[in-house]
PDB file of C-alpha atoms and ligand atoms in Angstrom:
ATOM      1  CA  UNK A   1       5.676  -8.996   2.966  1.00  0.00           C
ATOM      2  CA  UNK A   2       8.286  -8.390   0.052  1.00  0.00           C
ATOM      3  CA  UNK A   3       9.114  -9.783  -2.616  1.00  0.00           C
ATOM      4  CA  UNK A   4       6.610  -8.317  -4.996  1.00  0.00           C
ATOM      5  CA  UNK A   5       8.515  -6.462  -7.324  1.00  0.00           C
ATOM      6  CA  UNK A   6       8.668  -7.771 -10.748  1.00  0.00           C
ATOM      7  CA  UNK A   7      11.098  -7.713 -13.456  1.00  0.00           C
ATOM      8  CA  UNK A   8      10.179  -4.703 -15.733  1.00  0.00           C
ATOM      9  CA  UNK A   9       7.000  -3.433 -14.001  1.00  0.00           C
ATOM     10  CA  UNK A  10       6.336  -0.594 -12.076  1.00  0.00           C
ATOM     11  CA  UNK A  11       3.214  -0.485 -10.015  1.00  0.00           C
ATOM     12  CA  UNK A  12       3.568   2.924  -8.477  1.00  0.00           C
ATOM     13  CA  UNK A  13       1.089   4.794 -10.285  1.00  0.00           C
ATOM     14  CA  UNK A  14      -1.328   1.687  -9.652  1.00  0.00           C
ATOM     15  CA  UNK A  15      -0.944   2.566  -5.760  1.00  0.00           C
ATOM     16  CA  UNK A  16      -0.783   6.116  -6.316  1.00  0.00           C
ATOM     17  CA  UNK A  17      -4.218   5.867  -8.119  1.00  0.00           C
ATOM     18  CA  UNK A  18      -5.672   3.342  -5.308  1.00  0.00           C
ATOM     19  CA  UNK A  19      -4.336   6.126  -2.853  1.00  0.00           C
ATOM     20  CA  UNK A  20      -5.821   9.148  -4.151  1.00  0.00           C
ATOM     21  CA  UNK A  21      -9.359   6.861  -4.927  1.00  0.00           C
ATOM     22  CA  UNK A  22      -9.528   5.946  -0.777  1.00  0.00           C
ATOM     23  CA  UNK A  23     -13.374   7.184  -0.179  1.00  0.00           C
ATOM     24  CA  UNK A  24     -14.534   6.639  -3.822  1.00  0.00           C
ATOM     25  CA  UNK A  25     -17.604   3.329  -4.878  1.00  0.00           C
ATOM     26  CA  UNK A  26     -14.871   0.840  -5.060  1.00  0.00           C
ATOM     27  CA  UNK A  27     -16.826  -0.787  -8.519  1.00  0.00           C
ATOM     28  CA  UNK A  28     -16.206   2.367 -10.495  1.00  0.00           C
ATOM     29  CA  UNK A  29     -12.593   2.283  -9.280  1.00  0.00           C
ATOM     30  CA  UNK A  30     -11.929  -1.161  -9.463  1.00  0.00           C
ATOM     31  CA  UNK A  31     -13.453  -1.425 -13.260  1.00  0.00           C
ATOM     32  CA  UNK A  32     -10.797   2.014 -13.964  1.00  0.00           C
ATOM     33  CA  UNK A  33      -8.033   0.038 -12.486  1.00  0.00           C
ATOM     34  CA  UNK A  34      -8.533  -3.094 -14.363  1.00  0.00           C
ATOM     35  CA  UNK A  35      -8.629  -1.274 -17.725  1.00  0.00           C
ATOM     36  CA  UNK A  36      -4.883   0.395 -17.016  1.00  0.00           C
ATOM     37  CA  UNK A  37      -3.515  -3.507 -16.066  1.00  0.00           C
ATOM     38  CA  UNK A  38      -3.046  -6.507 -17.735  1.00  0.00           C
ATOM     39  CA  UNK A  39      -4.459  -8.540 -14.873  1.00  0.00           C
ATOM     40  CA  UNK A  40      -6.210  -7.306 -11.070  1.00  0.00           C
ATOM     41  CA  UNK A  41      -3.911  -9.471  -8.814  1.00  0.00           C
ATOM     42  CA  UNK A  42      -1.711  -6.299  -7.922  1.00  0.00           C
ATOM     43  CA  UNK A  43      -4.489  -4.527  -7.140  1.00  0.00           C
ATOM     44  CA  UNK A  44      -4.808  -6.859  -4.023  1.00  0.00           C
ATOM     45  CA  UNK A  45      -1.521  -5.858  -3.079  1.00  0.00           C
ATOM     46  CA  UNK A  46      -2.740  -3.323  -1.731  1.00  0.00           C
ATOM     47  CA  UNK A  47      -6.331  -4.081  -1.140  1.00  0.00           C
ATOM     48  CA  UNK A  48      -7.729  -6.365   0.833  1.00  0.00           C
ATOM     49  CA  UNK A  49      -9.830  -9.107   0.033  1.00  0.00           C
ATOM     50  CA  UNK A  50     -11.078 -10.474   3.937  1.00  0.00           C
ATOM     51  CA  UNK A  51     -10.475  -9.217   7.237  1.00  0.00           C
ATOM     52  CA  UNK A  52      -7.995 -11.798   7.832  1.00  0.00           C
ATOM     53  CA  UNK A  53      -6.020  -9.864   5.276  1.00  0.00           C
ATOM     54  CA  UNK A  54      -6.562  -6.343   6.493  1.00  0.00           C
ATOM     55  CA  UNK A  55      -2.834  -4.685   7.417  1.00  0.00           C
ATOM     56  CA  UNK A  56      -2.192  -0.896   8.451  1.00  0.00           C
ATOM     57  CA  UNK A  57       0.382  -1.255   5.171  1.00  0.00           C
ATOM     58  CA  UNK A  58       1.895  -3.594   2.858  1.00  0.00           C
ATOM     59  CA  UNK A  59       5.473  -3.806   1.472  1.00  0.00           C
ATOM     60  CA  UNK A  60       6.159  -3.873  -2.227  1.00  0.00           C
ATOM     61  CA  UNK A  61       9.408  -4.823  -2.734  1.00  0.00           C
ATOM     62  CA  UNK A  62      12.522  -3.661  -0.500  1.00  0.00           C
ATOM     63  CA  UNK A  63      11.926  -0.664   0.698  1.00  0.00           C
ATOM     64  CA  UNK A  64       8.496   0.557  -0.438  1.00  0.00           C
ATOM     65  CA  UNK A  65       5.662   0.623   1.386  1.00  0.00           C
ATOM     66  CA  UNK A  66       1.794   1.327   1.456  1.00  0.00           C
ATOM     67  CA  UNK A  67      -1.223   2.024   3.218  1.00  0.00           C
ATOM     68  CA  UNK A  68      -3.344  -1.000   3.473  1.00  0.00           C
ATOM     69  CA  UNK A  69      -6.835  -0.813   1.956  1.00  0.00           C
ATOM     70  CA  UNK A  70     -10.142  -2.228   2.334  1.00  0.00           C
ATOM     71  CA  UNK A  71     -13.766  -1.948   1.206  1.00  0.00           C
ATOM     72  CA  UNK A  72     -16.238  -0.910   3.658  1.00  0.00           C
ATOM     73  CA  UNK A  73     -19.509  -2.118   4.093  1.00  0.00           C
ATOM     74  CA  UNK A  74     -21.072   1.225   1.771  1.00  0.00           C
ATOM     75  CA  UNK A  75     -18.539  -0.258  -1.059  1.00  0.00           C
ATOM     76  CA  UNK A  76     -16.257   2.585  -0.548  1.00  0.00           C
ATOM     77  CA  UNK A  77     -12.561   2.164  -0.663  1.00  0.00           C
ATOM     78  CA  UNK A  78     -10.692   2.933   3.076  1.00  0.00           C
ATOM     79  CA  UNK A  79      -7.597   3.023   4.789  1.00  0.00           C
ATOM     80  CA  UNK A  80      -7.012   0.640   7.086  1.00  0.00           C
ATOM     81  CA  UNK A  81      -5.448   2.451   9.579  1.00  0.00           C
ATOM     82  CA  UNK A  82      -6.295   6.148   8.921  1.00  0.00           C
ATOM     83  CA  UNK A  83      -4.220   7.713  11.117  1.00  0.00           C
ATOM     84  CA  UNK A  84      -0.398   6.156   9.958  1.00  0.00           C
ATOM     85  CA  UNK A  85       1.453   8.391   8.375  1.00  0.00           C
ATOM     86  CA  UNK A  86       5.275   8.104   7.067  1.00  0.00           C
ATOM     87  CA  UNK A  87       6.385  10.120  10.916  1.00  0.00           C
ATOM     88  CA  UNK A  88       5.484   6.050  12.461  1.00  0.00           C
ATOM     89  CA  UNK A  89       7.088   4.420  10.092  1.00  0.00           C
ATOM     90  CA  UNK A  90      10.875   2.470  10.908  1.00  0.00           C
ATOM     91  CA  UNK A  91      12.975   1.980   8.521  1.00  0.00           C
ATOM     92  CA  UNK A  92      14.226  -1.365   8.650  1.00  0.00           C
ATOM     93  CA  UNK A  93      17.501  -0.834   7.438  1.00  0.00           C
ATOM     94  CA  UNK A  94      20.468   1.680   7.134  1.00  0.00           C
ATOM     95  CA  UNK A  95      21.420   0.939   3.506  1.00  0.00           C
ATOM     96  CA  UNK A  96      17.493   1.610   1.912  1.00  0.00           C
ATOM     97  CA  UNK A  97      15.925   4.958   1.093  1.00  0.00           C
ATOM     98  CA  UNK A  98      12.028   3.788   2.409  1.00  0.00           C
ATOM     99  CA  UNK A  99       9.331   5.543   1.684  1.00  0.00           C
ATOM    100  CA  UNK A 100       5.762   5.171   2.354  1.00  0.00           C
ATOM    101  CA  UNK A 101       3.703   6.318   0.175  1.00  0.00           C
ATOM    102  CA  UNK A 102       5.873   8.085  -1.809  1.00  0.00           C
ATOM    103  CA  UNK A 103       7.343   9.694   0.792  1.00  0.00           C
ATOM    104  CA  UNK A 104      10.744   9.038   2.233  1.00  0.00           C
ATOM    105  CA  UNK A 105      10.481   8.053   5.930  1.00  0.00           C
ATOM    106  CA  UNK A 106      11.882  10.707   8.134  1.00  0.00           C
ATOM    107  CA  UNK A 107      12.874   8.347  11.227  1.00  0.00           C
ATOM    108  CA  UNK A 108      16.456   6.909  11.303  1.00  0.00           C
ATOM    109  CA  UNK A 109      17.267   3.608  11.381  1.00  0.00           C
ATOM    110  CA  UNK A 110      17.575   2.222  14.844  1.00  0.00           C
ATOM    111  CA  UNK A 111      19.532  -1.186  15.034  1.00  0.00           C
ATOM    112  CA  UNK A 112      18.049  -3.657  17.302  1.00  0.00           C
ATOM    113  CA  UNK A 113      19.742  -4.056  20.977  1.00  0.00           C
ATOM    114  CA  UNK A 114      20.483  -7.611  22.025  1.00  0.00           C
TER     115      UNK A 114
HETATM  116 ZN1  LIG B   1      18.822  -1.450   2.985  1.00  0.00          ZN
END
């Protein structure tokens, strides 16, 4: 997880389309997608290619984070995990303004006891 971002590039209308697409025949999708990139691989960012791979969200970057996605066996485009939403997510830092989604988390940060 991390460590995606790249110099210059801003995927967030790529996952913002992939978001609002969840549902849709993933080959129509996929083919639109392609045509607005200059290569798929950040598509499967965001998109899993196996089961193995399958998470309830992926981070891009610091503080950014995503709803995992996969194709179903109909060829539509899902959520992994349906029913996450930003209330579940914690932030894993005090410094970072995280979002998921697009939407800023609305649980503190909690630092770990030890
Ligand atoms: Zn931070």
């Amino acid at each position: 997880m991390g460590g995606r971002q790249r110099h210059g590039l801003d995927y967030t209308p790529l996952f913002k389309f992939l978001l609002s697409r969840v549902g849709d025949d993933w080959d129509a999708m996929h083919a639109e997608a392609i045509a607005r990139l200059d290569g798929a691989e950040p598509i499967f960012w965001m998109v899993a290619r196996s089961e193995a791979e399958r998470k309830p969200f992926v981070g891009m970057g610091e503080s950014a984070y995503y709803s995992g996605l996969f194709v179903d066996e109909a060829n539509r485009l899902q959520r992994v995990d349906p029913h996450l939403s930003v209330v579940q997510m914690e932030p894993s830092c005090a410094c970072c303004t995280h979002t998921f989604n697009g939407v800023p988390f609305t649980r503190k940060y909690r630092p770990p006891v030890d």
